PDB file of C-alpha atoms in Angstrom:
ATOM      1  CA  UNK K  37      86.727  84.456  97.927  1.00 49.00           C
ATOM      2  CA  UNK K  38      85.932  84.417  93.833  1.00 56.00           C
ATOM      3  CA  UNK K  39      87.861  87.091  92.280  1.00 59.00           C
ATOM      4  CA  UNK K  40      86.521  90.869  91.085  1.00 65.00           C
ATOM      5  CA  UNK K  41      86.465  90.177  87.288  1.00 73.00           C
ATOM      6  CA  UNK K  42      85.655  93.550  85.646  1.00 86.00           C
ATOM      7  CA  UNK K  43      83.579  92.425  82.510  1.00 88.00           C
ATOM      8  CA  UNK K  44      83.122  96.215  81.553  1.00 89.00           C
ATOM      9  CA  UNK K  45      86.880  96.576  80.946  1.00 90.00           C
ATOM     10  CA  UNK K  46      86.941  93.023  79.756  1.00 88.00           C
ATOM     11  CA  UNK K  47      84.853  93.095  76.997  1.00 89.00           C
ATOM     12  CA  UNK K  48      86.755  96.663  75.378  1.00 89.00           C
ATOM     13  CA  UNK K  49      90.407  95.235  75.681  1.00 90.00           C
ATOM     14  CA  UNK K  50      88.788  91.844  73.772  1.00 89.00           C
ATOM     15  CA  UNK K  51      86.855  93.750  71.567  1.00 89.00           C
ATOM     16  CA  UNK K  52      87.589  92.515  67.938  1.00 89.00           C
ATOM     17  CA  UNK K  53      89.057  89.532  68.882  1.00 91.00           C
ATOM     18  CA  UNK K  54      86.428  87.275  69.906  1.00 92.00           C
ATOM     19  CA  UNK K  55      85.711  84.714  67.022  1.00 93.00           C
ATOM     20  CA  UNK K  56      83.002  85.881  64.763  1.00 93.00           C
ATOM     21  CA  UNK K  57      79.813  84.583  66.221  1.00 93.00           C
ATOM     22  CA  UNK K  58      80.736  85.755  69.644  1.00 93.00           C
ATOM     23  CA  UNK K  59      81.554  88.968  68.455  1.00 94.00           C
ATOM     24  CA  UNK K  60      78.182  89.645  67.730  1.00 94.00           C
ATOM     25  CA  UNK K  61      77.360  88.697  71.011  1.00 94.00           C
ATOM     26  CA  UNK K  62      79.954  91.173  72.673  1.00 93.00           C
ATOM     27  CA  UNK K  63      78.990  93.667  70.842  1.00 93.00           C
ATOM     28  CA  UNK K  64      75.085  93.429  71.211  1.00 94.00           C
ATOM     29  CA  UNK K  65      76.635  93.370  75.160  1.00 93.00           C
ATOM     30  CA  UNK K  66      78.548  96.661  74.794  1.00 91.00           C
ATOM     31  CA  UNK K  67      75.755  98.400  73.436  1.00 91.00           C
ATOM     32  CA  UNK K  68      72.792  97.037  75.812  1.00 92.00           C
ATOM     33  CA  UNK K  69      74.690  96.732  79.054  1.00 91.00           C
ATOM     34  CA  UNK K  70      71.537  97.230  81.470  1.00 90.00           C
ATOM     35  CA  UNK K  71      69.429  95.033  79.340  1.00 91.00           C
ATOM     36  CA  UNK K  72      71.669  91.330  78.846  1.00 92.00           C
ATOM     37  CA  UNK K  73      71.212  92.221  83.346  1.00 91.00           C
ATOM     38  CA  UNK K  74      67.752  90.861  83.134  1.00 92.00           C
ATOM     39  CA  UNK K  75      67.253  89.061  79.682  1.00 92.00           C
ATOM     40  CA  UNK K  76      66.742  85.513  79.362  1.00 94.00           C
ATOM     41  CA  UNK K  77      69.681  82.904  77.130  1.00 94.00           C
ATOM     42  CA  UNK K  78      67.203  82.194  74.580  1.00 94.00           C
ATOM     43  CA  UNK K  79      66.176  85.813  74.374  1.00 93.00           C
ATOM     44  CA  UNK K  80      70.121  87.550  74.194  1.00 94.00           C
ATOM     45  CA  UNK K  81      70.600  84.573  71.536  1.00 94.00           C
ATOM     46  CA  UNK K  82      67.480  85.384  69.484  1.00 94.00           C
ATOM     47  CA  UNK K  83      68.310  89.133  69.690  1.00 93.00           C
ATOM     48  CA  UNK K  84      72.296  88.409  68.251  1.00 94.00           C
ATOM     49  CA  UNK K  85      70.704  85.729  66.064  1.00 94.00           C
ATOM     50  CA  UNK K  86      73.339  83.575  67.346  1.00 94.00           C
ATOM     51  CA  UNK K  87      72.540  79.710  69.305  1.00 95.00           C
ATOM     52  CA  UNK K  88      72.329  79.622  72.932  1.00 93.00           C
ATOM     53  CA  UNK K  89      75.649  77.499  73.268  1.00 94.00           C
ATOM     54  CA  UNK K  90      77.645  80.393  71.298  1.00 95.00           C
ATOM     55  CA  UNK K  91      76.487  82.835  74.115  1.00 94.00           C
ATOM     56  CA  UNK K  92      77.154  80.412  76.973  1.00 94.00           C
ATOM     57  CA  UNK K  93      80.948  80.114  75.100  1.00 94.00           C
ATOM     58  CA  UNK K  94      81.239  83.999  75.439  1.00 94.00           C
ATOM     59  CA  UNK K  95      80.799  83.952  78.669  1.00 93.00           C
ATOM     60  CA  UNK K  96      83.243  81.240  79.563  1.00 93.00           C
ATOM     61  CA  UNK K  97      85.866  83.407  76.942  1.00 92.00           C
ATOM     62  CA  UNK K  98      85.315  86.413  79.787  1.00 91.00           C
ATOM     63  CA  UNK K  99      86.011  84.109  82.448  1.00 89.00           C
ATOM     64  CA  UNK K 100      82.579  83.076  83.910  1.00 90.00           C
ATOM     65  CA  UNK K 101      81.028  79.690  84.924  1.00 91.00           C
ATOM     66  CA  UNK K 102      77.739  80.563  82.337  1.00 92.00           C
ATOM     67  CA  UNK K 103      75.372  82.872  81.313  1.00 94.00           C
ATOM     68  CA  UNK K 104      74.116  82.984  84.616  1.00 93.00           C
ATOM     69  CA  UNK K 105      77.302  83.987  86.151  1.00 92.00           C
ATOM     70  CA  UNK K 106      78.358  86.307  83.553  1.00 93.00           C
ATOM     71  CA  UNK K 107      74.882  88.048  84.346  1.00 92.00           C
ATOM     72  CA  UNK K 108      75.512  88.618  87.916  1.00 91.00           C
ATOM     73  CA  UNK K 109      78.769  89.682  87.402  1.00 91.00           C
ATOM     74  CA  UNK K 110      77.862  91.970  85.143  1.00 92.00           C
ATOM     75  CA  UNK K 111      75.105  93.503  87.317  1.00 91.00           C
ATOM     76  CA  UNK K 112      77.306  94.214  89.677  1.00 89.00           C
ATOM     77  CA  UNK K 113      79.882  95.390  87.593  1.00 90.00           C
ATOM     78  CA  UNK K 114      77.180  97.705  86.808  1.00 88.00           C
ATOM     79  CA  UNK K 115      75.929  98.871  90.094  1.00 84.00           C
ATOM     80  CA  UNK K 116      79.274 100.395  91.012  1.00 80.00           C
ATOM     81  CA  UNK K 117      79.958 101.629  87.552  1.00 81.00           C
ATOM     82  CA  UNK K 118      77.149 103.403  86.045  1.00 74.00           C
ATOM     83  CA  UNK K 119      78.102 106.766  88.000  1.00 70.00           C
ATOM     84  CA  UNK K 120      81.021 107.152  85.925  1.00 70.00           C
ATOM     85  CA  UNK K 121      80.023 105.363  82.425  1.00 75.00           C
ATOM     86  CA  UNK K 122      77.102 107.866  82.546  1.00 66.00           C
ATOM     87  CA  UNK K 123      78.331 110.564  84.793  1.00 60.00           C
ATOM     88  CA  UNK K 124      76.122 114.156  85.396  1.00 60.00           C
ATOM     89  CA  UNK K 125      76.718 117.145  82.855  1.00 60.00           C
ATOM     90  CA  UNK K 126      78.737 119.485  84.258  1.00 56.00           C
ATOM     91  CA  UNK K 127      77.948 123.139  84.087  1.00 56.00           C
ATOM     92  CA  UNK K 128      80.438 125.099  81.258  1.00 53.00           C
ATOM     93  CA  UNK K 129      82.059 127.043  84.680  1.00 54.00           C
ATOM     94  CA  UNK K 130      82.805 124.143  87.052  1.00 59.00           C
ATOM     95  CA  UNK K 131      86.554 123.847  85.806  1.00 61.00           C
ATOM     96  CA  UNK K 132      86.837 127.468  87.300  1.00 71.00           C
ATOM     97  CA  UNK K 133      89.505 127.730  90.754  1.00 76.00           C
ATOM     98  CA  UNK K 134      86.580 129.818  92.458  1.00 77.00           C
ATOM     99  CA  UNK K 135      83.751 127.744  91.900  1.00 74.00           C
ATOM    100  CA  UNK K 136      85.795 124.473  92.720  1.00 76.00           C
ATOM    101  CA  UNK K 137      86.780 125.930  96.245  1.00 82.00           C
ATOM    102  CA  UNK K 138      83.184 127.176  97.020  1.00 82.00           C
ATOM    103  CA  UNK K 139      81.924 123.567  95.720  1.00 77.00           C
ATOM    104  CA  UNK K 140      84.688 121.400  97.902  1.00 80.00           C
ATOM    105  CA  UNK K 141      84.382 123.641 101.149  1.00 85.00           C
ATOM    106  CA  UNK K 142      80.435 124.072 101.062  1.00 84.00           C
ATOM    107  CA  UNK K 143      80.354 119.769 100.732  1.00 83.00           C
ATOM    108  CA  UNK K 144      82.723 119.780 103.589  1.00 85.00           C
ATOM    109  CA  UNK K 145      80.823 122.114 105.796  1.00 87.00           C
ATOM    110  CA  UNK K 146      77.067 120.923 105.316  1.00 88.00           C
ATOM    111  CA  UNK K 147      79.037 117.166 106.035  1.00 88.00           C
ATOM    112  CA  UNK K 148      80.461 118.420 109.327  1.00 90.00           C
ATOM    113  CA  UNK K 149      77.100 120.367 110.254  1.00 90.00           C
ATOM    114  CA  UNK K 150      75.658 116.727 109.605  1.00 91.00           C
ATOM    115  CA  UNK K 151      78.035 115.773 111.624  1.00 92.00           C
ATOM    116  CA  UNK K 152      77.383 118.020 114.747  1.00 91.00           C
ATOM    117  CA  UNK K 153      73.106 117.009 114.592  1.00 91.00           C
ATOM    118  CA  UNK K 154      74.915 113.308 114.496  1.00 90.00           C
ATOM    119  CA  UNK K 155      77.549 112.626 117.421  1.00 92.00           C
ATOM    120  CA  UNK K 156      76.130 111.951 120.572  1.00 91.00           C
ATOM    121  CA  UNK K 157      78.026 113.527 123.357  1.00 93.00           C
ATOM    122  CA  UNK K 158      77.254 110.309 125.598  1.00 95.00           C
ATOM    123  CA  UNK K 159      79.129 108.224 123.485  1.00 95.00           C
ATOM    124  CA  UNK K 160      81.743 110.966 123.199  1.00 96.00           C
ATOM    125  CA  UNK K 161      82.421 111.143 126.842  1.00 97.00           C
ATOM    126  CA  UNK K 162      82.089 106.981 127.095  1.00 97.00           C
ATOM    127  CA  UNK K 163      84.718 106.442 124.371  1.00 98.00           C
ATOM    128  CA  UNK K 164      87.143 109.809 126.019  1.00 97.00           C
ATOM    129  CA  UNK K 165      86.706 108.361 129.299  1.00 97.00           C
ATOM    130  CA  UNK K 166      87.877 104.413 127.698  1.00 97.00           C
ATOM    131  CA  UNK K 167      90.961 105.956 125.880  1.00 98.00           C
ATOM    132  CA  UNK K 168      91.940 108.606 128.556  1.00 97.00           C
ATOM    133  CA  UNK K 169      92.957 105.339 130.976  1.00 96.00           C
ATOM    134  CA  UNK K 170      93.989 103.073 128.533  1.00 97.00           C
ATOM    135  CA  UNK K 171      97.546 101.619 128.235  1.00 97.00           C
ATOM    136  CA  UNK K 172      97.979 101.710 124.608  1.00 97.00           C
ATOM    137  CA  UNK K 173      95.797 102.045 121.875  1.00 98.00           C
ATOM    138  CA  UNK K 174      95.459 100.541 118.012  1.00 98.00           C
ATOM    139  CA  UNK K 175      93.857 102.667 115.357  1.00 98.00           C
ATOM    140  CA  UNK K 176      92.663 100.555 112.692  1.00 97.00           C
ATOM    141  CA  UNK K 177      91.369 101.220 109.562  1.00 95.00           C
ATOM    142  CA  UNK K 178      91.971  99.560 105.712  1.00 93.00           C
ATOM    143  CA  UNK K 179      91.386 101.492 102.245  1.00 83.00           C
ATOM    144  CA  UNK K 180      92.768 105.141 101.554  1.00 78.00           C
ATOM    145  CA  UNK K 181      90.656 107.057 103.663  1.00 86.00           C
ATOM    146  CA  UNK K 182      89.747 105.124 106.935  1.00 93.00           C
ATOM    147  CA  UNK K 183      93.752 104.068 107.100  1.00 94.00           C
ATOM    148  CA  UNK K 184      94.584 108.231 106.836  1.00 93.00           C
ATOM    149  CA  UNK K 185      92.055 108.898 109.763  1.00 95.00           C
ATOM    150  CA  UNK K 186      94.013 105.980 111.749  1.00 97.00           C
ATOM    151  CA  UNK K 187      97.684 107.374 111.281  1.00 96.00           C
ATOM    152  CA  UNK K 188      96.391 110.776 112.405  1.00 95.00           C
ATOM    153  CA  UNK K 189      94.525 109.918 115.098  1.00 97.00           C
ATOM    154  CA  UNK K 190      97.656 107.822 116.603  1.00 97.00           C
ATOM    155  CA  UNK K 191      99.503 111.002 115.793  1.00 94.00           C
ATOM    156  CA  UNK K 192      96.843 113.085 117.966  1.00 94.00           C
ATOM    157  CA  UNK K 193      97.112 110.159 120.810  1.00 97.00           C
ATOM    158  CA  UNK K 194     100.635 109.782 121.314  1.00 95.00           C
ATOM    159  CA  UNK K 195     101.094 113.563 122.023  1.00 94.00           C
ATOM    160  CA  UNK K 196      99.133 112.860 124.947  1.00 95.00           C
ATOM    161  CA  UNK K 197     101.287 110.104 126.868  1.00 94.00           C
ATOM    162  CA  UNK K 198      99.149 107.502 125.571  1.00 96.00           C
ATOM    163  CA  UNK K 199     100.863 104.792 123.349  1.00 97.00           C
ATOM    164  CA  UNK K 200      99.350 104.796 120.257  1.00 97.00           C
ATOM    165  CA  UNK K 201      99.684 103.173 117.013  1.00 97.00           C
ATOM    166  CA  UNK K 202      97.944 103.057 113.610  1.00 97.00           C
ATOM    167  CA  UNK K 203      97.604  99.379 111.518  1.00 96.00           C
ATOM    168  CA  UNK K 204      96.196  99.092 107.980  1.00 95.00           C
ATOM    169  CA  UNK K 205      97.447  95.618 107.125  1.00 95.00           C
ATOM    170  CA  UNK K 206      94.950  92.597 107.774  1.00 94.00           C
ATOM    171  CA  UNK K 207      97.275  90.073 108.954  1.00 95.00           C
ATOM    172  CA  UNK K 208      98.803  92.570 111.566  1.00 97.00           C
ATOM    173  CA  UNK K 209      95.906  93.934 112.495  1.00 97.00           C
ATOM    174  CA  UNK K 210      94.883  90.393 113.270  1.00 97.00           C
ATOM    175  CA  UNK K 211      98.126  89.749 114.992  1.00 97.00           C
ATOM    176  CA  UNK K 212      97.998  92.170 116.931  1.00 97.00           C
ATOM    177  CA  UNK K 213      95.024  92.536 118.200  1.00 97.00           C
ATOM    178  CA  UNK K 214      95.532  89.038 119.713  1.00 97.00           C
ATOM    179  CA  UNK K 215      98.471  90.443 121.798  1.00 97.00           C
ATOM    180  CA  UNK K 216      95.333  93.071 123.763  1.00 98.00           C
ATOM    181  CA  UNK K 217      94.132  92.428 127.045  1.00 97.00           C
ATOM    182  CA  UNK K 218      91.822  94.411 129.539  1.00 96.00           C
ATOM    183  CA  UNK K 219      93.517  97.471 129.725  1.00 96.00           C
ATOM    184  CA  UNK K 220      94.042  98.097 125.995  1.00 98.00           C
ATOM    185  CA  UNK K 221      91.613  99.505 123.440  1.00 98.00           C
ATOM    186  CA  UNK K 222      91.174  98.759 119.859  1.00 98.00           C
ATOM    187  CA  UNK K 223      89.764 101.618 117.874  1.00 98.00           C
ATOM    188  CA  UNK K 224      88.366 100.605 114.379  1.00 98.00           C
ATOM    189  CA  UNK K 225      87.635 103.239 111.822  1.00 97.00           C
ATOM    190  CA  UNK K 226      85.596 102.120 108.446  1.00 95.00           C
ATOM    191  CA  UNK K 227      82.892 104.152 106.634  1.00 92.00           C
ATOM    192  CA  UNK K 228      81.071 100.903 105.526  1.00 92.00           C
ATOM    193  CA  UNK K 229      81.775  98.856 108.911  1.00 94.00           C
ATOM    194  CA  UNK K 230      81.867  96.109 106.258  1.00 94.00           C
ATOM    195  CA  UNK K 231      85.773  95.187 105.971  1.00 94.00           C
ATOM    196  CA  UNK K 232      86.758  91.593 107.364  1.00 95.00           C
ATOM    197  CA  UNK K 233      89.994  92.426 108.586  1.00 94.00           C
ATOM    198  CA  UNK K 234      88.379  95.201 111.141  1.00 96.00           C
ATOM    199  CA  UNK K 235      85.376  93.004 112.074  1.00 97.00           C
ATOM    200  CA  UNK K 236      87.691  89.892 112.656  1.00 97.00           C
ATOM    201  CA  UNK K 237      90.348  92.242 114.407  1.00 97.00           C
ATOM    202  CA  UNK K 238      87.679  93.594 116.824  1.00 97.00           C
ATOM    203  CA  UNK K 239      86.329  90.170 117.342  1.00 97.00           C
ATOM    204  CA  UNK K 240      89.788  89.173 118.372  1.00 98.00           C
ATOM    205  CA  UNK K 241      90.535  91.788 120.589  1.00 98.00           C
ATOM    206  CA  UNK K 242      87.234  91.600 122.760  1.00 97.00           C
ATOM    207  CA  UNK K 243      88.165  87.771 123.031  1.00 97.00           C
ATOM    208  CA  UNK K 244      90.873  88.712 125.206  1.00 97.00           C
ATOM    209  CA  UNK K 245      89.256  91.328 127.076  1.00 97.00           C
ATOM    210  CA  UNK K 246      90.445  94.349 125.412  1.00 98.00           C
ATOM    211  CA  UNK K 247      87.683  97.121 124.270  1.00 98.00           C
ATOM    212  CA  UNK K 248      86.641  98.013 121.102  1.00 98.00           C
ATOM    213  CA  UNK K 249      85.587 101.481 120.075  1.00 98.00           C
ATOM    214  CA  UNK K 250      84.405 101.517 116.198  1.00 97.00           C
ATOM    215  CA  UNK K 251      84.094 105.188 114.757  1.00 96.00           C
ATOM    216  CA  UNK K 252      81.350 103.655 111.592  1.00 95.00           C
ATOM    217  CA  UNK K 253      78.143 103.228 110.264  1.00 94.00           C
ATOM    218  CA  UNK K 254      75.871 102.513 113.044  1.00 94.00           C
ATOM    219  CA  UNK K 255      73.688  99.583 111.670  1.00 95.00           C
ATOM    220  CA  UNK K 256      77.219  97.960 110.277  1.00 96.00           C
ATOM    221  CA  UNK K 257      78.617  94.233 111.067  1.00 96.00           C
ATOM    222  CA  UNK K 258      81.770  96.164 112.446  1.00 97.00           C
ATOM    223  CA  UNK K 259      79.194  98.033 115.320  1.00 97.00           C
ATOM    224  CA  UNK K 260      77.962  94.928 116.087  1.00 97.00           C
ATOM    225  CA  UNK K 261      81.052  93.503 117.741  1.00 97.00           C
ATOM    226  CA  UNK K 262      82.103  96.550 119.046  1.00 97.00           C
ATOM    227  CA  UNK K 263      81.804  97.917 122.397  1.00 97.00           C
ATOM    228  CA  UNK K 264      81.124 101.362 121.921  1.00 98.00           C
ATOM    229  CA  UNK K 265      80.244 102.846 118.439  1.00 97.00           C
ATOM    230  CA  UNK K 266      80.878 106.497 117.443  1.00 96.00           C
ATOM    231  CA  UNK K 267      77.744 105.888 115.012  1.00 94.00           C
ATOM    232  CA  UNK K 268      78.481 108.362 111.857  1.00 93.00           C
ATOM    233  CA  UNK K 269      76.581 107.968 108.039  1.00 90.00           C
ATOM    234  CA  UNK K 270      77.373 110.344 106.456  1.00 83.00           C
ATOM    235  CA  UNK K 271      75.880 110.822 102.394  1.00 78.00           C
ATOM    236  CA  UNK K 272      78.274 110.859  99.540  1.00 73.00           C
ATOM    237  CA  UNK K 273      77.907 113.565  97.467  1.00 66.00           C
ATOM    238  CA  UNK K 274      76.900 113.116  93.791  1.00 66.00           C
ATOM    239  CA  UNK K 275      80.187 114.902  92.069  1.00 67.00           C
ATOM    240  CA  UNK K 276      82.494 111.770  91.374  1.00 65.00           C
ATOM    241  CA  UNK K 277      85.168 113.786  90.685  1.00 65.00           C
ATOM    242  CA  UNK K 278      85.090 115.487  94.070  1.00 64.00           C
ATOM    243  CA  UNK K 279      87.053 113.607  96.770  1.00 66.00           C
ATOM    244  CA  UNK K 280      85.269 112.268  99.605  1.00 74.00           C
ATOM    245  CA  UNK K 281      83.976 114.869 102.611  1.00 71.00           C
ATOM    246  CA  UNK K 282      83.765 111.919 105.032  1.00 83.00           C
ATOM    247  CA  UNK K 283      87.284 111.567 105.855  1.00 86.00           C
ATOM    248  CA  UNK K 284      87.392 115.360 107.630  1.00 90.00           C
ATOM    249  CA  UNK K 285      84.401 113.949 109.460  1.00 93.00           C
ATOM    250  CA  UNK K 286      86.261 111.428 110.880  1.00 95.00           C
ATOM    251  CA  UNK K 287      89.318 113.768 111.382  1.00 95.00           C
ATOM    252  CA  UNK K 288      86.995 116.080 113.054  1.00 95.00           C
ATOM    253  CA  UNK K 289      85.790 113.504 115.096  1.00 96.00           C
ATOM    254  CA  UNK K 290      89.058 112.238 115.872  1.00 97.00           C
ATOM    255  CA  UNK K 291      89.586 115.685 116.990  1.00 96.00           C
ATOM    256  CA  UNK K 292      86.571 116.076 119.465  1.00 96.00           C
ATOM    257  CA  UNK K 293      87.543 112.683 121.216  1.00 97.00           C
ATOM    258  CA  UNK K 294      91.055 113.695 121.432  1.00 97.00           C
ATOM    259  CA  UNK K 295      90.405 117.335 123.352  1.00 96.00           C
ATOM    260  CA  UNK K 296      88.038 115.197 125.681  1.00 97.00           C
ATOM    261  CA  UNK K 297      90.497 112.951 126.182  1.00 97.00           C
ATOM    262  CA  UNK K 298      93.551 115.689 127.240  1.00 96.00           C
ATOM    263  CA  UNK K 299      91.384 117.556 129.568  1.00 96.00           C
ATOM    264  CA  UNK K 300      90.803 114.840 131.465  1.00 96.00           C
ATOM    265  CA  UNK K 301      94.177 114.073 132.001  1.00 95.00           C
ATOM    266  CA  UNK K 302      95.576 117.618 132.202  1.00 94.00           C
ATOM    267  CA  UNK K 303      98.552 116.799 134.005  1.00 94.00           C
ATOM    268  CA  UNK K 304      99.734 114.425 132.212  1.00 94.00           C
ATOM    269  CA  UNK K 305      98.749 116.197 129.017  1.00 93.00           C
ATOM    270  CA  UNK K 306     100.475 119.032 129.509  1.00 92.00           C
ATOM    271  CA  UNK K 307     103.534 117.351 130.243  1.00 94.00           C
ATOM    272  CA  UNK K 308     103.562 115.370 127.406  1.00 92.00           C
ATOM    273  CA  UNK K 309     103.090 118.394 125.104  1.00 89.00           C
ATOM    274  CA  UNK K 310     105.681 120.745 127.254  1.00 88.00           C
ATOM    275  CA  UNK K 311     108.458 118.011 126.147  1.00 90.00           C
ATOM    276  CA  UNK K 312     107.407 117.421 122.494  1.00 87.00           C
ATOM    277  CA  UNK K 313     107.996 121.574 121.826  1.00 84.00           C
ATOM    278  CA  UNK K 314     111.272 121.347 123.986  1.00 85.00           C
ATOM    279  CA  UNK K 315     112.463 118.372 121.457  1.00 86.00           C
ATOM    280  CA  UNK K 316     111.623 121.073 118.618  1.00 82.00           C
ATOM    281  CA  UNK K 317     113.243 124.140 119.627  1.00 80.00           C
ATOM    282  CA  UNK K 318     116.393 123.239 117.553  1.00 80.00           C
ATOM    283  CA  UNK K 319     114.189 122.865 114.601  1.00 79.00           C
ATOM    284  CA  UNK K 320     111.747 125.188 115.012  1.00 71.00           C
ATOM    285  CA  UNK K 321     113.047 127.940 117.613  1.00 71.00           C
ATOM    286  CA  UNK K 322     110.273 130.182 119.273  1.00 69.00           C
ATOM    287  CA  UNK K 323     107.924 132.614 117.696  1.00 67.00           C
ATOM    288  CA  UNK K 324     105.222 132.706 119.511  1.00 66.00           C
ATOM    289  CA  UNK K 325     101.976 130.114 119.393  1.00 70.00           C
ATOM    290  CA  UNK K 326     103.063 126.968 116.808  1.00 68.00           C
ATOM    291  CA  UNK K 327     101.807 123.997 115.818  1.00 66.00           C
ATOM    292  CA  UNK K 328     103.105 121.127 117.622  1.00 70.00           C
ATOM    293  CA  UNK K 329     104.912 119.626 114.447  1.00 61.00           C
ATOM    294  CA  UNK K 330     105.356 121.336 111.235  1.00 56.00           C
TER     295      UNK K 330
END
């Protein structure tokens, strides 16, 4: 896998100390980033009025094969970075506590009324009925928000008498999901469906019989080897600096699954939850309706 090389950053922290002629050429870059995406060699070196070799000897100072390479890497530099070289104007007021907490929650409730005309309750009551007789259960999920869904959704599992664990590393995700068998159940969690470790993981644990339930995009590689797919895609809001709604999509989804899955096993459900507030009474002695937790 070729390394993420961040020419953007690159070219500032070298700026000024490229020799002479290839200065010119980084700083004709800096100042025409979309352009040098699409121009020719011959063109970029007629522009700099510099020779084709001393542009193809920048590029190989920022760590690229050629001016070919440099391009591409640049483009794609650009794709994910344009949002935030040349973010929106923000109005004079949106600093202000009130208008913040109207513009977070309103993002977070049109996502989870998305979210409502999304789920289907077929594949809700396929996946409950899965997890509600499975012997233990892996919640998988890699980046900051997918691997926060997992560790709460093993925290909403165990309460229930199923064994239930959350995994964000790649190798043990791989490991074990290789340890699964029929009466297990892999549940990957990924926005994109895209990472490697999850689609390798799941590919794994259907090898030895064990089902896969992916909570992602529905058209991803990750649905593809799953068994069931909680289908969710979900639009990211234009305000970079907000953080992402998705993630209390997923919680809330997590959520929905998890109720389905206790009342079908009420006896055992209740059980379960009658001991985890007896362990707390020395912690948290009785007051009335609590939070199992804190």
């Amino acid at each position: 896998m070729q390394p993420t090389v961040d020419i953007i950053s690159l070219l500032r922290r070298k700026a000024g100390t490229f020799p002479a002629r290839e200065q010119r050429v980084a700083d004709y870059v800096q100042d025409h980033l979309q352009d040098v995406t699409t121009i020719a060699l011959s063109d970029l070196a007629q522009k700099v009025g510099v020779s084709e070799p001393t542009v193809i000897r920048f590029c190989r100072t920022l760590g690229c094969d050629g001016f070919r390479d440099f391009k591409i890497r640049l483009a794609q530099n650009l794709a994910v970075s344009m949002q935030y070289l040349a973010p929106e104007d923000l109005a004079d007021d949106t600093t202000a506590a009130d208008v913040l907490s109207n513009h977070v929650l309103g993002v977070i409730v049109d996502n989870l009324r998305l979210l409502r005309d999304q789920l289907s309750s077929t594949e809700i009551d396929k996946a409950a009925d899965i997890l509600a007789n499975a012997r233990q259960i892996a919640f998988m999920g890699v980046g900051g928000g997918s691997t926060t869904v997992a560790f709460d959704a093993a925290n909403r599992f165990f309460r229930l008498g199923i064994p239930a664990q959350a995994q964000s590393d790649g190798y043990l995700q791989r490991m074990l999901a290789s340890t699964f068998g029929e009466e297990d159940v892999l549940f990957a969690i990924s926005t994109s469906g895209r990472p490697t470790e999850l689609i390798h993981s799941a590919a794994i644990a259907r090898q030895y019989g064990a089902k896969v339930i992916s909570m992602t995009h529905p058209q991803s590689p990750l649905a593809a080897e799953s068994d069931l797919v909680i289908g969710i895609d979900m639009p990211e809001n234009p305000d970079i600096y907000k953080p992402t709604a998705t993630r209390h999509v997923f919680l809330a989804t997590i959520d929905i699954i998890a109720t389905a899955v206790a009342r079908r096993t009420p006896d055992r459900t209740l059980e379960k939850l009658r001991r985890i507030r007896s362990s707390l009474l020395t912690l948290n002695p009785p007051t009335g309706r609590q939070p199992i937790g804190d």
